[in-house]
Short mmCIF file of C-alpha atoms in Angstrom, two decimals:
data_model
loop_
_atom_site.label_atom_id
_atom_site.label_comp_id
_atom_site.label_asym_id
_atom_site.label_seq_id
_atom_site.Cartn_x
_atom_site.Cartn_y
_atom_site.Cartn_z
CA MET E 272 -2.89 -7.82 -3.15
CA HIS E 273 -4.48 -5.18 -0.36
CA ILE E 274 -7.45 -5.68 1.61
CA PRO E 275 -10.20 -3.45 0.21
CA ASP E 276 -13.07 -1.38 2.04
CA GLY E 277 -15.65 -3.49 3.94
CA PHE E 278 -13.78 -6.93 3.64
CA ILE E 279 -12.88 -6.89 7.50
CA ASP E 280 -15.55 -5.09 9.70
CA ALA E 281 -15.32 -1.85 11.00
CA PRO E 282 -14.12 -2.72 14.78
CA VAL E 283 -11.45 -4.83 13.66
CA ALA E 284 -10.20 -2.40 10.81
CA ALA E 285 -10.34 0.30 13.48
CA GLY E 286 -8.58 -1.73 15.90
CA ALA E 287 -5.72 -2.77 13.32
CA ALA E 288 -5.66 0.98 12.58
CA VAL E 289 -4.65 1.72 16.17
CA VAL E 290 -2.06 -0.93 16.18
CA ALA E 291 -0.50 0.22 12.95
CA ALA E 292 -0.53 3.69 14.08
CA ILE E 293 1.35 2.51 17.50
CA GLY E 294 3.94 0.43 15.50
CA VAL E 295 4.57 3.17 12.83
CA GLY E 296 5.02 5.68 15.77
CA VAL E 297 7.57 3.44 17.32
CA CYS E 298 9.32 3.14 14.00
CA LEU E 299 9.37 7.18 13.51
CA ARG E 300 11.18 7.32 17.08
CA GLY E 301 13.65 4.75 16.08
CA ALA E 302 14.20 6.31 12.77
CA ARG E 303 14.89 9.77 14.28
CA ARG E 304 17.26 7.90 16.44
CA THR E 305 19.24 5.89 13.73
CA LEU E 306 18.95 8.30 10.68
CA ASP E 307 18.48 11.93 12.10
CA ASP E 308 17.34 14.42 9.54
CA ARG E 309 18.51 11.82 6.91
CA THR E 310 15.03 10.15 7.72
CA ALA E 311 12.78 11.52 5.17
CA PRO E 312 14.95 11.77 2.01
CA LEU E 313 16.36 8.28 2.51
CA ALA E 314 13.16 6.55 3.63
CA GLY E 315 11.35 8.69 0.70
CA LEU E 316 13.97 7.19 -1.73
CA VAL E 317 13.77 3.71 -0.42
CA ALA E 318 9.85 3.95 -0.67
CA VAL E 319 10.28 4.82 -4.26
CA PHE E 320 12.26 1.96 -4.74
CA VAL E 321 9.95 -0.52 -3.05
CA PHE E 322 7.18 1.19 -5.29
CA ALA E 323 9.41 0.52 -8.57
CA ALA E 324 10.07 -2.84 -7.40
CA GLN E 325 6.77 -3.90 -7.14
CA MET E 326 6.13 -2.79 -10.57
CA ILE E 327 8.83 -5.15 -11.94
CA ASN E 328 7.13 -8.41 -13.35
CA PHE E 329 9.47 -11.59 -12.88
CA PRO E 330 8.44 -14.13 -15.38
CA VAL E 331 7.26 -17.52 -13.65
CA GLY E 332 6.72 -19.25 -16.78
CA ALA E 333 3.42 -20.43 -18.82
CA GLY E 334 2.73 -16.89 -19.57
CA THR E 335 2.24 -15.73 -15.76
CA SER E 336 4.37 -13.39 -13.56
CA GLY E 337 4.62 -12.17 -10.26
CA HIS E 338 5.76 -9.00 -8.40
CA LEU E 339 7.72 -8.67 -5.23
CA VAL E 340 6.16 -7.57 -1.90
CA GLY E 341 9.44 -6.00 -1.10
CA ALA E 342 8.70 -6.28 3.14
CA ALA E 343 12.09 -8.46 3.50
CA LEU E 344 14.08 -6.70 0.96
CA ALA E 345 13.48 -3.38 2.40
CA VAL E 346 14.14 -4.35 6.05
CA ILE E 347 17.35 -6.24 5.40
CA LEU E 348 18.92 -3.40 3.23
CA VAL E 349 17.82 -0.31 5.40
CA GLY E 350 16.61 -1.66 8.66
CA PRO E 351 13.35 -1.95 10.33
CA TYR E 352 12.70 1.77 11.13
CA ALA E 353 13.27 3.17 7.81
CA GLY E 354 12.14 0.11 6.01
CA VAL E 355 8.63 -0.02 7.91
CA LEU E 356 8.19 3.63 7.31
CA ALA E 357 9.08 3.20 3.50
CA LEU E 358 6.39 0.45 3.24
CA THR E 359 3.94 2.37 5.08
CA VAL E 360 4.14 5.15 2.82
CA VAL E 361 4.17 3.10 -0.34
CA LEU E 362 0.69 1.47 0.98
CA ALA E 363 -0.44 5.03 1.76
CA VAL E 364 0.30 6.12 -1.59
CA GLN E 365 -1.26 3.03 -3.35
CA ALA E 366 -4.41 3.53 -1.50
CA LEU E 367 -4.73 7.27 -2.01
CA ILE E 368 -3.49 7.65 -5.30
CA PHE E 369 -4.07 4.11 -7.15
CA ALA E 370 -7.26 3.18 -4.82
CA ASP E 371 -5.40 -0.11 -4.23
CA GLY E 372 -6.41 -1.20 -0.38
CA GLY E 373 -9.40 0.55 1.14
CA LEU E 374 -8.81 4.08 2.81
CA THR E 375 -10.83 2.48 5.77
CA ALA E 376 -8.60 -0.65 5.37
CA LEU E 377 -5.16 1.16 5.38
CA GLY E 378 -4.52 0.09 9.14
CA LEU E 379 -5.01 -3.49 8.30
CA ASN E 380 -2.81 -3.30 5.20
CA VAL E 381 0.00 -1.62 7.16
CA LEU E 382 -0.14 -3.87 10.12
CA ASN E 383 0.21 -7.03 7.68
CA LEU E 384 2.37 -5.71 4.99
CA ALA E 385 4.64 -3.14 6.52
CA LEU E 386 5.00 -3.93 10.36
CA ILE E 387 4.33 -7.92 10.48
CA ALA E 388 6.15 -8.61 7.24
CA GLY E 389 8.84 -6.26 7.99
CA LEU E 390 9.43 -7.34 11.62
CA VAL E 391 9.31 -11.13 10.84
CA ALA E 392 11.63 -10.49 7.94
CA TRP E 393 14.46 -8.64 10.25
CA PHE E 394 14.36 -10.95 13.05
CA VAL E 395 14.43 -14.01 10.83
CA PHE E 396 17.28 -12.23 8.57
CA ARG E 397 19.10 -11.46 11.97
CA GLY E 398 18.92 -14.77 13.70
CA VAL E 399 19.99 -16.56 10.50
CA VAL E 400 22.99 -14.23 9.83
CA ARG E 401 23.88 -14.61 13.61
CA VAL E 402 24.05 -18.51 13.33
CA ALA E 403 25.21 -18.85 9.69
CA GLY E 404 27.39 -15.85 9.54
CA THR E 405 27.87 -12.82 7.09
CA GLY E 406 29.18 -14.87 4.17
CA LYS E 407 27.37 -16.11 1.11
CA PRO E 408 25.38 -19.02 2.63
CA GLY E 409 24.17 -16.81 5.50
CA ILE E 410 23.11 -14.04 3.71
CA VAL E 411 21.50 -16.15 0.87
CA ALA E 412 19.56 -18.59 3.15
CA GLY E 413 18.80 -15.60 5.67
CA ALA E 414 17.18 -13.56 2.82
CA TRP E 415 15.60 -16.59 1.34
CA LEU E 416 13.67 -17.49 4.81
CA ALA E 417 13.08 -14.01 5.63
CA GLY E 418 11.37 -13.40 2.12
CA LEU E 419 9.20 -16.77 2.98
CA LEU E 420 8.27 -16.05 6.40
CA SER E 421 7.71 -12.36 5.67
CA VAL E 422 4.80 -13.27 3.20
CA GLY E 423 3.41 -15.95 5.53
CA GLY E 424 3.39 -13.48 8.55
CA ALA E 425 1.36 -11.23 6.31
CA ALA E 426 -1.20 -14.02 5.34
CA LEU E 427 -1.33 -15.15 8.91
CA GLY E 428 -2.10 -11.86 9.91
CA PHE E 429 -4.84 -11.65 7.46
CA VAL E 430 -6.28 -15.12 8.32
CA ALA E 431 -6.09 -13.80 12.17
CA GLU E 432 -8.19 -10.69 11.09
CA PHE E 433 -10.42 -12.71 8.99
CA ALA E 434 -10.96 -14.84 12.04
CA LEU E 435 -11.90 -11.42 14.22
CA GLY E 436 -13.81 -9.53 11.65
CA GLY E 437 -14.15 -11.33 8.45
CA THR E 438 -17.60 -10.58 6.91
CA ALA E 439 -18.00 -14.15 5.00
CA PRO E 440 -19.50 -16.95 6.56
CA VAL E 441 -16.41 -19.35 5.22
CA SER E 442 -14.96 -21.93 7.54
CA LEU E 443 -11.79 -20.42 8.92
CA ALA E 444 -9.75 -23.69 8.18
CA ALA E 445 -10.88 -23.65 4.57
CA VAL E 446 -9.48 -20.03 4.36
CA GLY E 447 -6.32 -20.38 6.74
CA GLY E 448 -5.42 -23.50 4.48
CA ALA E 449 -5.96 -21.76 1.10
CA MET E 450 -4.02 -18.61 2.43
CA VAL E 451 -1.37 -20.63 3.61
CA SER E 452 -0.63 -22.93 0.73
CA VAL E 453 -0.92 -20.23 -2.13
CA HIS E 454 1.67 -18.02 0.09
CA VAL E 455 3.88 -20.30 0.70
CA VAL E 456 4.72 -20.70 -3.21
CA ILE E 457 4.43 -16.79 -3.53
CA GLY E 458 6.91 -16.59 -0.30
CA ALA E 459 9.32 -19.09 -1.85
CA ILE E 460 9.35 -17.07 -5.13
CA GLU E 461 9.76 -13.86 -2.89
CA GLY E 462 12.54 -15.37 -1.24
CA VAL E 463 14.51 -16.16 -4.11
CA ILE E 464 14.23 -12.77 -5.57
CA THR E 465 15.06 -11.14 -2.19
CA ALA E 466 17.85 -13.22 -1.59
CA LEU E 467 19.29 -12.21 -5.15
CA VAL E 468 18.82 -8.82 -4.77
CA VAL E 469 20.33 -8.66 -1.34
CA TRP E 470 23.32 -10.70 -2.29
CA SER E 471 24.07 -8.32 -5.47
CA VAL E 472 23.81 -5.25 -3.12
CA ALA E 473 26.04 -6.97 -0.66
CA THR E 474 28.64 -7.97 -2.97
CA VAL E 475 28.89 -4.10 -4.54
CA ARG E 476 28.01 -2.25 -1.21
CA PRO E 477 28.20 -4.46 1.58
CA ASP E 478 28.34 -1.00 3.56
CA LEU E 479 24.55 -0.31 2.68
CA VAL E 480 23.22 -3.47 4.00
CA VAL E 481 21.81 -2.69 7.69
CA GLY E 482 20.93 -6.42 8.31
CA LEU E 483 24.65 -6.96 7.87
CA ARG E 484 26.19 -4.45 10.44
CA ALA E 485 27.02 -5.89 13.67
CA PRO E 486 24.72 -4.92 16.52
CA ALA E 487 27.54 -3.61 18.73
CA VAL E 488 28.36 -1.05 15.84
CA ALA E 489 24.51 0.05 15.68
CA SER E 490 24.31 0.53 19.54
CA SER E 491 27.75 2.38 19.60
CA GLU E 492 26.51 4.72 16.84
CA ARG E 493 22.99 5.41 18.80
CA GLN E 494 25.08 6.19 22.09
CA ALA E 495 27.11 8.59 19.92
CA VAL E 496 23.98 10.07 18.80
CA ALA E 497 22.59 10.48 22.19
CA ALA E 498 25.84 11.94 23.57
CA MET X 12 2.91 9.92 -10.69
CA PRO X 13 0.41 9.21 -12.81
CA PRO X 14 -2.41 11.72 -11.36
CA ALA X 15 -5.01 10.19 -13.60
CA GLY X 16 -8.04 11.96 -14.96
CA ASP X 17 -8.32 15.53 -16.27
CA VAL X 18 -5.88 17.47 -15.03
CA SER X 19 -6.56 20.62 -16.94
CA GLY X 20 -10.34 20.81 -15.96
CA ALA X 21 -11.40 23.28 -13.27
CA SER X 22 -14.52 21.34 -12.19
CA TRP X 23 -16.03 21.57 -8.58
CA PRO X 24 -14.19 18.93 -6.79
CA ARG X 25 -10.53 19.98 -8.25
CA ARG X 26 -11.05 23.40 -6.59
CA LEU X 27 -11.65 22.03 -3.08
CA PRO X 28 -8.82 22.10 -0.67
CA PRO X 29 -7.36 18.82 -0.55
CA GLN X 30 -7.70 18.47 3.35
CA VAL X 31 -11.51 18.79 3.13
CA LYS X 32 -11.38 16.06 0.12
CA ILE X 33 -9.91 13.50 2.12
CA VAL X 34 -12.05 14.04 5.05
CA ALA X 35 -15.01 13.92 2.78
CA ALA X 36 -13.81 10.65 1.14
CA VAL X 37 -12.71 8.54 4.33
CA ALA X 38 -16.09 9.95 5.86
CA THR X 39 -18.04 8.52 2.90
CA ILE X 40 -16.54 5.40 2.96
CA LEU X 41 -16.84 4.80 6.53
CA VAL X 42 -20.48 5.17 6.19
CA ILE X 43 -20.94 2.81 3.30
CA VAL X 44 -18.80 0.18 5.03
CA LEU X 45 -20.66 0.55 8.10
CA THR X 46 -24.06 -0.08 6.44
CA PRO X 47 -25.74 -3.58 6.64
CA PRO X 48 -25.83 -5.54 3.46
CA ARG X 49 -29.60 -5.82 3.77
CA PRO X 50 -31.93 -4.21 2.35
CA PRO X 51 -29.80 -3.93 -1.02
CA TRP X 52 -31.59 -1.17 -2.40
CA VAL X 53 -29.38 1.22 -0.17
CA PHE X 54 -26.36 0.41 -2.00
CA LEU X 55 -28.42 1.22 -5.39
CA GLY X 56 -28.98 4.89 -3.52
CA TYR X 57 -25.07 5.33 -2.73
CA ALA X 58 -24.50 3.97 -6.36
CA LEU X 59 -26.91 6.76 -7.87
CA ILE X 60 -25.24 9.56 -5.50
CA LEU X 61 -21.62 8.53 -6.83
CA ALA X 62 -22.81 8.10 -10.27
CA ALA X 63 -24.14 12.00 -9.83
CA VAL X 64 -20.81 12.91 -8.34
CA VAL X 65 -18.72 11.58 -11.10
CA GLN X 66 -20.70 12.78 -13.97
CA SER X 67 -20.34 16.41 -12.37
CA SER X 68 -16.70 16.17 -11.28
CA GLY X 69 -15.22 15.91 -14.71
CA VAL X 70 -13.63 12.72 -14.00
CA GLY X 71 -14.27 10.36 -17.28
CA TRP X 72 -16.14 7.42 -16.78
CA ARG X 73 -13.39 5.71 -18.78
CA THR X 74 -10.98 6.65 -16.08
CA VAL X 75 -13.11 5.53 -13.56
CA PHE X 76 -14.03 1.86 -14.74
CA SER X 77 -9.95 1.61 -16.00
CA ARG X 78 -9.00 2.03 -12.42
CA MET X 79 -11.45 -0.25 -10.84
CA ARG X 80 -9.06 -3.13 -12.38
CA VAL X 81 -7.23 -3.33 -8.95
CA GLU X 82 -10.53 -4.60 -7.25
CA VAL X 83 -10.23 -7.94 -9.70
CA PRO X 84 -8.48 -10.21 -6.96
CA PHE X 85 -11.29 -9.64 -4.71
CA VAL X 86 -14.10 -10.21 -6.92
CA ALA X 87 -12.55 -13.53 -7.68
CA PHE X 88 -12.75 -14.14 -3.96
CA ALA X 89 -16.29 -12.87 -3.65
CA VAL X 90 -17.52 -15.17 -6.62
CA LEU X 91 -16.16 -18.30 -4.84
CA LEU X 92 -18.07 -17.48 -1.78
CA PRO X 93 -21.59 -18.73 -2.58
CA PHE X 94 -19.70 -22.10 -3.44
CA ILE X 95 -17.48 -22.49 -0.51
CA ALA X 96 -19.76 -20.90 2.27
CA THR X 97 -21.57 -22.51 5.11
CA GLY X 98 -25.34 -22.45 5.81
CA PRO X 99 -28.65 -22.89 4.31
CA GLU X 100 -28.60 -23.39 0.13
CA VAL X 101 -30.68 -22.01 -2.46
CA THR X 102 -30.86 -23.35 -6.07
CA LEU X 103 -30.02 -21.41 -8.79
CA GLY X 104 -30.65 -23.05 -12.15
CA PRO X 105 -28.41 -25.91 -11.72
CA LEU X 106 -26.21 -24.57 -9.26
CA GLU X 107 -26.59 -25.21 -5.45
CA LEU X 108 -25.35 -22.01 -3.57
CA SER X 109 -25.06 -21.02 0.29
CA GLU X 110 -27.47 -18.43 0.79
CA PRO X 111 -25.16 -16.42 3.49
CA GLY X 112 -22.19 -17.06 0.98
CA LEU X 113 -24.47 -14.65 -1.45
CA TRP X 114 -25.00 -11.94 0.98
CA ALA X 115 -21.35 -12.04 1.84
CA ALA X 116 -20.35 -11.96 -1.68
CA TRP X 117 -22.72 -9.07 -2.21
CA ASN X 118 -21.59 -7.12 0.91
CA ILE X 119 -17.70 -7.81 -0.25
CA LEU X 120 -18.30 -6.80 -4.00
CA ILE X 121 -20.50 -3.61 -3.50
CA LYS X 122 -18.75 -2.20 -0.32
CA ALA X 123 -15.24 -2.80 -2.09
CA THR X 124 -16.56 -1.46 -5.71
CA LEU X 125 -18.14 1.74 -3.86
CA GLY X 126 -15.10 2.29 -1.85
CA ILE X 127 -12.85 2.07 -4.81
CA VAL X 128 -15.29 4.58 -6.68
CA VAL X 129 -14.74 7.05 -3.77
CA SER X 130 -10.96 6.69 -3.73
CA ILE X 131 -10.73 7.09 -7.48
CA LEU X 132 -12.70 10.16 -7.39
CA LEU X 133 -10.33 11.80 -4.78
CA ALA X 134 -7.49 10.66 -6.45
CA ALA X 135 -8.46 11.78 -9.94
CA THR X 136 -9.51 15.22 -8.50
CA THR X 137 -6.41 15.76 -6.52
CA GLU X 138 -2.95 16.01 -7.44
CA ALA X 139 -0.27 14.01 -5.57
CA PRO X 140 1.54 17.10 -4.31
CA ASP X 141 -2.02 18.37 -2.93
CA LEU X 142 -2.35 15.13 -1.47
CA VAL X 143 0.76 15.89 0.47
CA VAL X 144 -0.52 19.10 1.52
CA GLY X 145 -3.67 17.70 2.62
CA LEU X 146 -2.01 15.16 4.79
CA GLN X 147 0.05 17.73 6.28
CA ARG X 148 -3.38 19.85 7.40
CA LEU X 149 -4.72 17.13 8.78
CA HIS X 150 -1.70 16.76 11.35
CA VAL X 151 -0.14 13.53 10.06
CA PRO X 152 2.89 13.20 11.51
CA ASP X 153 5.49 15.60 10.08
CA ILE X 154 8.29 13.00 9.24
CA LEU X 155 5.47 10.84 7.17
CA VAL X 156 4.63 13.65 5.40
CA GLN X 157 8.29 14.45 4.36
CA ILE X 158 8.66 10.91 3.42
CA LEU X 159 5.29 10.79 1.24
CA ALA X 160 6.71 14.08 -0.25
CA ALA X 161 10.10 12.66 -1.29
CA MET X 162 8.40 9.73 -2.87
CA VAL X 163 5.87 11.55 -4.54
CA ARG X 164 8.91 14.14 -6.18
CA TYR X 165 11.14 11.15 -6.93
CA VAL X 166 9.04 8.39 -8.19
CA SER X 167 9.22 9.42 -11.89
CA VAL X 168 12.97 9.78 -11.46
CA VAL X 169 13.40 6.39 -10.19
CA THR X 170 10.94 4.57 -12.57
CA GLY X 171 12.55 6.49 -15.51
CA GLU X 172 15.94 5.25 -14.05
CA TRP X 173 14.46 1.55 -14.25
CA GLN X 174 13.31 2.12 -17.96
CA ARG X 175 16.75 3.11 -18.87
CA MET X 176 18.06 -0.01 -17.24
CA SER X 177 15.67 -2.30 -19.05
CA ARG X 178 16.24 -0.46 -22.30
CA ALA X 179 20.21 -0.99 -21.85
CA ARG X 180 19.47 -4.61 -20.93
CA ALA X 181 17.42 -5.46 -24.14
CA ALA X 182 19.65 -3.52 -26.39
CA ARG X 183 22.45 -6.14 -25.18
CA GLY X 184 20.14 -8.89 -26.21
CA PHE X 185 18.10 -9.78 -22.96
CA HIS X 186 15.18 -11.30 -23.19
CA GLY X 187 12.93 -12.01 -19.58
CA HIS X 188 11.55 -15.36 -20.11
CA GLY X 189 10.94 -17.80 -16.96
CA PRO X 190 13.14 -17.99 -13.85
CA ARG X 191 16.25 -18.04 -15.73
CA SER X 192 16.16 -14.32 -15.98
CA TRP X 193 15.63 -13.66 -12.33
CA PRO X 194 19.31 -13.06 -11.67
CA VAL X 195 19.71 -10.49 -14.31
CA LEU X 196 16.37 -8.78 -13.04
CA ALA X 197 17.71 -8.96 -9.45
CA ARG X 198 21.17 -7.49 -10.13
CA SER X 199 19.41 -4.77 -11.90
CA LEU X 200 17.12 -4.11 -8.83
CA GLY X 201 19.95 -4.11 -6.67
CA THR X 202 21.58 -1.68 -8.78
CA LEU X 203 18.16 0.41 -8.78
CA PHE X 204 18.51 0.02 -4.89
CA ILE X 205 22.08 1.66 -4.51
CA ARG X 206 21.26 4.35 -7.03
CA SER X 207 18.30 5.26 -5.19
CA TYR X 208 19.77 5.17 -1.95
CA GLU X 209 22.73 7.27 -3.01
CA ARG X 210 20.11 9.78 -4.73
CA GLY X 211 18.59 10.04 -1.29
CA GLU X 212 22.21 11.03 0.18
CA ARG X 213 22.60 13.48 -2.37
CA VAL X 214 18.95 14.83 -1.90
CA HIS X 215 19.74 15.35 2.19
CA LEU X 216 22.95 17.32 1.06
CA ALA X 217 21.14 19.38 -1.03
CA MET X 218 18.22 19.76 1.44
CA LEU X 219 20.67 20.83 4.07
CA SER X 220 22.30 23.41 1.43
CA ARG X 221 19.15 25.10 1.31
CA GLY X 222 18.44 25.24 4.95
CA TYR X 223 16.57 22.14 5.56
CA THR X 224 16.41 21.92 9.73
CA GLY X 225 14.17 18.66 9.64
CA ARG X 226 10.89 20.07 9.30
CA LEU X 227 8.86 20.92 6.10
CA PRO X 228 7.86 24.90 5.64
CA ALA X 229 4.08 25.42 6.21
CA ALA X 230 2.07 24.75 3.10
CA GLY X 231 1.74 27.81 1.02
CA THR X 232 -1.92 27.70 -0.04
CA ALA X 233 -5.03 28.98 1.66
CA ALA X 234 -6.67 27.06 4.73
CA ALA X 235 -10.09 25.61 3.83
CA THR X 236 -13.04 28.08 4.32
CA SER X 237 -16.25 26.86 6.07
CA ALA X 238 -17.79 27.19 2.67
CA ASP X 239 -15.35 24.35 1.35
CA TRP X 240 -16.13 22.16 4.02
CA SER X 241 -19.82 22.59 3.49
CA VAL X 242 -19.69 21.57 -0.24
CA ALA X 243 -17.34 18.63 0.38
CA LEU X 244 -19.39 17.24 3.41
CA VAL X 245 -22.75 17.27 1.16
CA LEU X 246 -21.32 13.64 -0.04
CA PRO X 247 -20.96 11.91 3.14
CA LEU X 248 -23.99 13.62 4.62
CA THR X 249 -26.18 12.59 1.57
CA VAL X 250 -24.95 8.93 1.89
CA LEU X 251 -25.52 9.00 5.59
CA ALA X 252 -29.07 10.53 4.89
CA VAL X 253 -30.04 7.62 2.51
CA ALA X 254 -28.57 5.07 5.29
CA ALA X 255 -30.68 6.54 7.80
CA LEU X 256 -33.85 6.57 5.49
CA SER X 257 -33.16 2.59 4.89
CA TRP X 258 -32.85 2.21 8.63
CA TRP X 259 -36.17 4.02 9.13
CA VAL X 260 -38.04 2.01 6.20
CA ALA X 261 -36.94 -1.17 7.42
CA ARG X 262 -37.76 -0.74 11.18
#
């Protein structure tokens, strides 16, 4: 569910676009540093994967089904830089090719669903894995919590934008309460599916899961690239 | 990637360079978004202009209406607004509705709808690879354009892979019913990730072997002429003229 044109007023949308552009710029530099010239093909294929994952319907029961947001999944699997870039490109494609999310609201959607959701998920997962270890309990709990809080973070981002530039005279408490309660449910399901997928990748190819790499290894790799 | 609409036709928006169309679409939506919700007839003017463009563009009305479904969640939100919004109330039959809520619902619905129609016009008259070229011409950071190009190129490969996996699951007797199916679907999704990532590594090696140095070669097609720009900017300028007219009348 992406914000359409005109839902948040123009100054706030413009401000969000500036913040989103800065954040994506930081991720571009980070991705160049860690992935070098592999950035484009790898982030591109990850973007395709996220796009495909969002199209898969998970039956919830009673004839309804939901789909992944995918932010937590992307950053846990490929790291925050490539993950955020892939999510950004997916949002751009959805706005440009599927008219899903307004063209003038792209900054808002990138801020909420790529940057906020992605960064929250990354730090939550890393934090849990550091405390609980990289065994099954740590991975599953970390991925579940990352999925839950990434959706919650995106929803809170929306509430903040609505408070600053909402075009509807609705009490903020009502919007905030409704958004949080709905997204706790959505986030819990997102977390379960994220945990199941991350665990299945971690059992087959643990080397691919960037979220499980030791920070020391990552920084020595960076030094090697810089040298 | 489904470039919905008729790709075969050679209507006037299809012949325009993509970067010109992107600028025209964003400018048109900006004018629409910045228009105050009152007086409402301005938006009727916008709708008529857009209808004329749809009619002459060769994009079928069926395409436009079927792709407007993405708007549905926000329509639901807008319909609720007159009931939950604050402010003075008006009586409409048996209903007590908030007047500012009604205006806010109108504001959201009409702007989102017109914005979607403009986006659909852009998408249905521009093939995905051309959109990539357009963004490159508009100096979107090169690496983002490359990621976008890779995504556009491989999306049907990866979704095809998922469809084959789904067929294989179905052939083994899998039915997706309720949360009990999630572990199976999630394992398939994990496999899809590994295959996608490994394909990315192979694509990178293939690009290197063809002389990739980290930059895309410059787009091949001719640059936009001033004639192209003047054709494409007719739409945002007409919309702007209607906005100015309404401001002048309401003054």
